[in-house]
Amino acid sequence: MGFSGAVSAVISGGVIQRSYLSNATSRGLPSGVDPACSGVLAFKDSDVLGSRLRLRSSRSLAKKHSSPFQVVCADCPRPELENTVNFLEAAALSASFRTSPSPARPLEVVIAGAGLAGLSTAKYLADAGHKPILLEARDVLGGKVAAWKDNDGDWYETGLHIFFGAYPNMQNLFGELGINDRLQWKEHSMIFAMPNKPGEFSRFDFPEALPAPLNGIWAILRNNEMLNWPEKVQFAIGLLPAMVGGQSYIEAQDGLTVAEWMRRQGVPDRVNDEVFIAMSKALNFINPDELSMQCILIALNRFLQEKHGSKMAFLDGNPPERLCMPIVDHIQSLGGQVQLNSRIQKIELNSDKTVKHFTLSNGSIIRGDVYVFATQVDILKLLLPQEWKEISYFKRLEKLVGVPVINVHIWFDRKLKNTYDHLLFSRSPILSVYADMSVTCKEYYDPNRSVLELVFAPAEEWISRSDSEIIDATMRELAKLFPDEIAADQSKAKIVKYHVVKTPRSVYKTVPNCEPCRPLQRSPIEGFYLAGDYTKQKYLASMEGAVLSGKLCAQAILQDYELLVARKLRNLQTEATVASVMDAKNIK
Ligand SMILES: Cc1cc2nc3c(=O)[nH]c(=O)nc-3n(C[C@H](O)[C@H](O)[C@H](O)COP(=O)(O)OP(=O)(O)OC[C@H]3O[C@@H](n4cnc5c(N)ncnc54)[C@H](O)[C@@H]3O)c2cc1C
């Protein structure tokens, strides 16, 4: 795909000063633009006009960012980058860290948890000239994207992870780290198994030639195997208020489950059964009778508004090495620290309820100027100091509870044929999505045997059962998906080995009325911040949400810089006074 046109915007002092539309400058930056502080976005020729209009209409987003920054949307051969305000905003936010004036007194920021949110917080703070100290409890990076190598050298993961076109902050991060080529983009389709026709699949194919939302509408209209015409029409009518009401309508649906919303809108049950059970399980590992409708509407909005929103990519290998390590290298190259096996056991407080220090499980004490908790919400709740528990900001966290999920890997003795180089929606009552990783992922590629990675959900009833029970149940479902190749008793394909990874508390369970309980990254405790996919950000509990939450957390710390430096100086003064009093009294 060639890009010969470029759109550039110079944003300074929080306002877009100039925007450029020029073929002549497409290979270079327009004059007056500092290359060191350019965020990168790509625009196709055909989209340039639309992009320019969007740039104009996006002035308001520039005002959100306090520090002056520039964004250059230059030539870039990345079809996955979409010309939307979301991408511009993501690039702008990234650029604001790199271009913020270097701090006279860099802050030492202690961050608990090296999942994507903690890594992102540390990365962007380091970009802004501060000193993150990232502490991870386990001996592996990545949290919910963690993975391990078994004795044969094969990797197994916490979860089968898909990167969507509608992940602007994630794609920006890949770009900033220079690892774009590690995203393996698949054809723009969604592929569902057909439970009533074992071994068959039904596809939603998004045509490249059409812009959003027409490509999505086309994909839905062209599929006649899952929904018939009257069902499609009734669903479209049900969705009309969302189309007209926009964001405020979407937010107002947080009080309803998907199933309740469908009934209220007169959408036939079959639409729920055919499409939304699979979608609910893929989004939050639960069924539509539990999931908040807001979650579905946010996903639909992103998938339908952005041309490549629902386009999917697999990482080309294991996430700790292929994604997390480059972030760590970046942090360390800027003077930050990352320590594994460093579990925070206690948050110790000063008399004014601010954080005095973190105590690790090995007894060591870690002090900083600022403290961030980027652990799962369930861990934060366990470690909350008694003195904070009645503060409403923390009290509201009670409603946020991690949902159980299980990730299953099965290595077979042969190459299975009834599969695609793509993510597949199993539409099984106990399985969600799956993929043959020996086909979809470069590092796991194997020409002779298949490696199925499957998300087992809902997992509430299964989480405490044995691995062999889980594998037996999985095999019974796989026999329906591969009727010619797999039998539950292994009389067809044989299992060479398997791994079962249970996560009893994964992403927060997005039941109705959770949204008001999601905390902002800035807490009411001076010098204490939160990051994590469960914190307030406009994406769901996802990798994109985790990365964005880290950026927002770093942004809040930068905004509070003066206050935090004043606090640091006060603390230094107090320590000096205590030391001199002790000296005077000759106390050791
Ligand atoms: C099975 C599965 C499939 C998924 N599929 C997708 C997908 O396809 N696409 C997508 O976008 N998202 C997916 N997700 C969700 C995604 O993985 C998460 O939203 C995201 O990784 C969360 O990142 P986080 O940093 O907020 O939290 P976490 O990854 O949970 O990170 C928290 C970190 O804190 C550490 N920690 C905990 N306690 C302490 C302590 N006391 N001291 C120090 N450190 C501590 C933990 O070890 C962990 O490393 C999936 C998740 C699962 C489980």
mmCIF file of C-alpha atoms and ligand atoms in Angstrom, residues 111-120 134-146 157-164 167 170 282-283 285 313 339 341-346 358-360 373-377 379-380 383 403-407 423 433 453-456 501 503 505-508 531-535 540-547 549, ligand 1:
data_model
loop_
_atom_site.group_PDB
_atom_site.id
_atom_site.type_symbol
_atom_site.label_atom_id
_atom_site.label_comp_id
_atom_site.label_asym_id
_atom_site.label_seq_id
_atom_site.Cartn_x
_atom_site.Cartn_y
_atom_site.Cartn_z
ATOM 1 C CA ILE A 111 5.337 1.648 40.373
ATOM 2 C CA ALA A 112 3.831 -1.644 41.567
ATOM 3 C CA GLY A 113 3.113 -4.160 38.783
ATOM 4 C CA ALA A 114 4.807 -4.743 35.412
ATOM 5 C CA GLY A 115 1.706 -5.578 33.396
ATOM 6 C CA LEU A 116 1.084 -3.398 30.337
ATOM 7 C CA ALA A 117 -0.311 -0.571 32.495
ATOM 8 C CA GLY A 118 2.750 -0.417 34.780
ATOM 9 C CA LEU A 119 5.128 -0.748 31.826
ATOM 10 C CA SER A 120 3.305 2.034 29.978
ATOM 11 C CA LEU A 134 8.987 -0.584 38.379
ATOM 12 C CA LEU A 135 8.487 -3.478 40.810
ATOM 13 C CA GLU A 136 6.935 -6.743 39.631
ATOM 14 C CA ALA A 137 5.889 -9.439 42.094
ATOM 15 C CA ARG A 138 6.490 -12.387 39.788
ATOM 16 C CA ASP A 139 9.552 -13.561 37.870
ATOM 17 C CA VAL A 140 7.874 -12.772 34.549
ATOM 18 C CA LEU A 141 6.886 -9.538 32.826
ATOM 19 C CA GLY A 142 3.464 -8.764 31.406
ATOM 20 C CA GLY A 143 0.814 -9.671 34.021
ATOM 21 C CA LYS A 144 -2.141 -10.928 31.989
ATOM 22 C CA VAL A 145 0.038 -11.162 28.863
ATOM 23 C CA ALA A 146 2.699 -13.182 30.712
ATOM 24 C CA GLU A 157 0.437 -17.980 27.623
ATOM 25 C CA THR A 158 -1.934 -16.480 30.178
ATOM 26 C CA GLY A 159 -4.339 -15.641 27.373
ATOM 27 C CA LEU A 160 -4.827 -15.737 23.627
ATOM 28 C CA HIS A 161 -4.340 -12.078 22.752
ATOM 29 C CA ILE A 162 -5.614 -10.178 19.738
ATOM 30 C CA PHE A 163 -4.587 -6.645 18.773
ATOM 31 C CA PHE A 164 -7.294 -4.658 16.996
ATOM 32 C CA TYR A 167 -6.026 0.201 19.343
ATOM 33 C CA MET A 170 -0.993 0.242 21.416
ATOM 34 C CA ALA A 282 -14.790 -12.699 23.761
ATOM 35 C CA LEU A 283 -15.026 -9.267 25.385
ATOM 36 C CA PHE A 285 -15.473 -13.983 29.424
ATOM 37 C CA ALA A 313 -3.382 -8.899 14.499
ATOM 38 C CA GLN A 339 12.866 -5.334 39.086
ATOM 39 C CA ASN A 341 10.515 -10.854 42.138
ATOM 40 C CA SER A 342 9.654 -7.678 44.046
ATOM 41 C CA ARG A 343 6.229 -8.180 45.609
ATOM 42 C CA ILE A 344 4.772 -5.230 47.507
ATOM 43 C CA GLN A 345 3.369 -6.557 50.734
ATOM 44 C CA LYS A 346 2.364 -3.376 52.512
ATOM 45 C CA PHE A 358 6.238 0.321 50.137
ATOM 46 C CA THR A 359 7.425 -2.752 52.039
ATOM 47 C CA LEU A 360 8.319 -5.756 49.899
ATOM 48 C CA PHE A 373 -0.304 1.006 41.942
ATOM 49 C CA ALA A 374 -0.620 -0.784 38.590
ATOM 50 C CA THR A 375 -1.667 -4.191 39.926
ATOM 51 C CA GLN A 376 -4.983 -5.932 39.347
ATOM 52 C CA VAL A 377 -7.834 -4.197 41.190
ATOM 53 C CA ILE A 379 -4.717 -6.992 44.697
ATOM 54 C CA LEU A 380 -5.053 -3.266 45.329
ATOM 55 C CA LEU A 383 -3.410 -4.135 50.181
ATOM 56 C CA VAL A 403 -13.598 -12.524 36.397
ATOM 57 C CA PRO A 404 -12.212 -16.103 36.198
ATOM 58 C CA VAL A 405 -10.893 -17.349 32.870
ATOM 59 C CA ILE A 406 -8.836 -20.324 31.680
ATOM 60 C CA ASN A 407 -6.434 -20.481 28.753
ATOM 61 C CA LEU A 423 -8.971 -15.951 15.252
ATOM 62 C CA VAL A 433 -12.260 -17.790 20.858
ATOM 63 C CA GLU A 453 -4.806 -22.037 21.990
ATOM 64 C CA LEU A 454 -8.336 -21.673 23.369
ATOM 65 C CA VAL A 455 -9.993 -19.325 25.828
ATOM 66 C CA PHE A 456 -12.201 -21.364 28.155
ATOM 67 C CA VAL A 501 -3.383 -21.659 32.673
ATOM 68 C CA THR A 503 -6.566 -16.918 36.049
ATOM 69 C CA ARG A 505 -9.248 -13.035 38.847
ATOM 70 C CA SER A 506 -8.586 -11.602 35.389
ATOM 71 C CA VAL A 507 -10.072 -8.384 33.980
ATOM 72 C CA TYR A 508 -12.861 -6.815 36.067
ATOM 73 C CA ALA A 531 -2.984 2.596 36.544
ATOM 74 C CA GLY A 532 -4.572 -0.556 35.158
ATOM 75 C CA ASP A 533 -7.153 -1.569 32.585
ATOM 76 C CA TYR A 534 -9.892 -1.177 35.226
ATOM 77 C CA THR A 535 -9.106 2.523 35.801
ATOM 78 C CA LEU A 540 -12.535 -1.568 27.670
ATOM 79 C CA ALA A 541 -10.569 -3.821 30.011
ATOM 80 C CA SER A 542 -8.053 -4.618 27.293
ATOM 81 C CA MET A 543 -4.406 -4.244 26.356
ATOM 82 C CA GLU A 544 -5.263 -0.913 24.742
ATOM 83 C CA GLY A 545 -7.046 0.170 27.915
ATOM 84 C CA ALA A 546 -4.039 -0.842 30.041
ATOM 85 C CA VAL A 547 -1.583 1.118 27.862
ATOM 86 C CA SER A 549 -4.325 4.026 31.559
HETATM 87 C C1 LIG B 1 -7.347 -15.079 28.810
HETATM 88 C C2 LIG B 1 -7.216 -13.619 28.474
HETATM 89 C C3 LIG B 1 -7.390 -13.208 27.157
HETATM 90 C C4 LIG B 1 -7.314 -11.850 26.854
HETATM 91 N N1 LIG B 1 -7.458 -11.465 25.544
HETATM 92 C C5 LIG B 1 -7.306 -10.170 25.228
HETATM 93 C C6 LIG B 1 -7.319 -9.758 23.864
HETATM 94 O O1 LIG B 1 -7.463 -10.583 22.965
HETATM 95 N N2 LIG B 1 -7.166 -8.438 23.591
HETATM 96 C C7 LIG B 1 -6.995 -7.507 24.573
HETATM 97 O O2 LIG B 1 -6.847 -6.323 24.277
HETATM 98 N N3 LIG B 1 -6.979 -7.861 25.874
HETATM 99 C C8 LIG B 1 -7.120 -9.168 26.222
HETATM 100 N N4 LIG B 1 -7.064 -9.541 27.535
HETATM 101 C C9 LIG B 1 -7.020 -8.500 28.568
HETATM 102 C C10 LIG B 1 -5.610 -7.934 28.765
HETATM 103 O O3 LIG B 1 -4.685 -8.982 28.940
HETATM 104 C C11 LIG B 1 -5.596 -7.050 30.016
HETATM 105 O O4 LIG B 1 -6.625 -6.094 29.908
HETATM 106 C C12 LIG B 1 -4.283 -6.301 30.229
HETATM 107 O O5 LIG B 1 -3.165 -7.102 29.941
HETATM 108 C C13 LIG B 1 -4.242 -5.821 31.686
HETATM 109 O O6 LIG B 1 -3.042 -5.152 31.971
HETATM 110 P P1 LIG B 1 -2.818 -4.459 33.386
HETATM 111 O O7 LIG B 1 -1.434 -3.954 33.393
HETATM 112 O O8 LIG B 1 -3.918 -3.503 33.654
HETATM 113 O O9 LIG B 1 -2.990 -5.609 34.497
HETATM 114 P P2 LIG B 1 -2.145 -6.936 34.728
HETATM 115 O O10 LIG B 1 -1.685 -7.474 33.429
HETATM 116 O O11 LIG B 1 -2.977 -7.806 35.573
HETATM 117 O O12 LIG B 1 -0.850 -6.457 35.535
HETATM 118 C C14 LIG B 1 -0.790 -6.348 36.929
HETATM 119 C C15 LIG B 1 0.622 -6.707 37.369
HETATM 120 O O13 LIG B 1 0.760 -6.434 38.769
HETATM 121 C C16 LIG B 1 1.555 -7.465 39.326
HETATM 122 N N5 LIG B 1 1.329 -7.502 40.771
HETATM 123 C C17 LIG B 1 0.262 -7.994 41.448
HETATM 124 N N6 LIG B 1 0.434 -7.848 42.765
HETATM 125 C C18 LIG B 1 1.610 -7.234 42.940
HETATM 126 C C19 LIG B 1 2.327 -6.802 44.093
HETATM 127 N N7 LIG B 1 1.851 -6.991 45.331
HETATM 128 N N8 LIG B 1 3.536 -6.203 43.924
HETATM 129 C C20 LIG B 1 4.055 -6.013 42.668
HETATM 130 N N9 LIG B 1 3.402 -6.416 41.562
HETATM 131 C C21 LIG B 1 2.199 -7.001 41.683
HETATM 132 C C22 LIG B 1 1.042 -8.704 38.607
HETATM 133 O O14 LIG B 1 1.933 -9.812 38.750
HETATM 134 C C23 LIG B 1 0.944 -8.186 37.179
HETATM 135 O O15 LIG B 1 2.163 -8.326 36.491
HETATM 136 C C24 LIG B 1 -7.111 -10.892 27.875
HETATM 137 C C25 LIG B 1 -6.916 -11.312 29.197
HETATM 138 C C26 LIG B 1 -6.953 -12.665 29.499
HETATM 139 C C27 LIG B 1 -6.742 -13.101 30.922
#
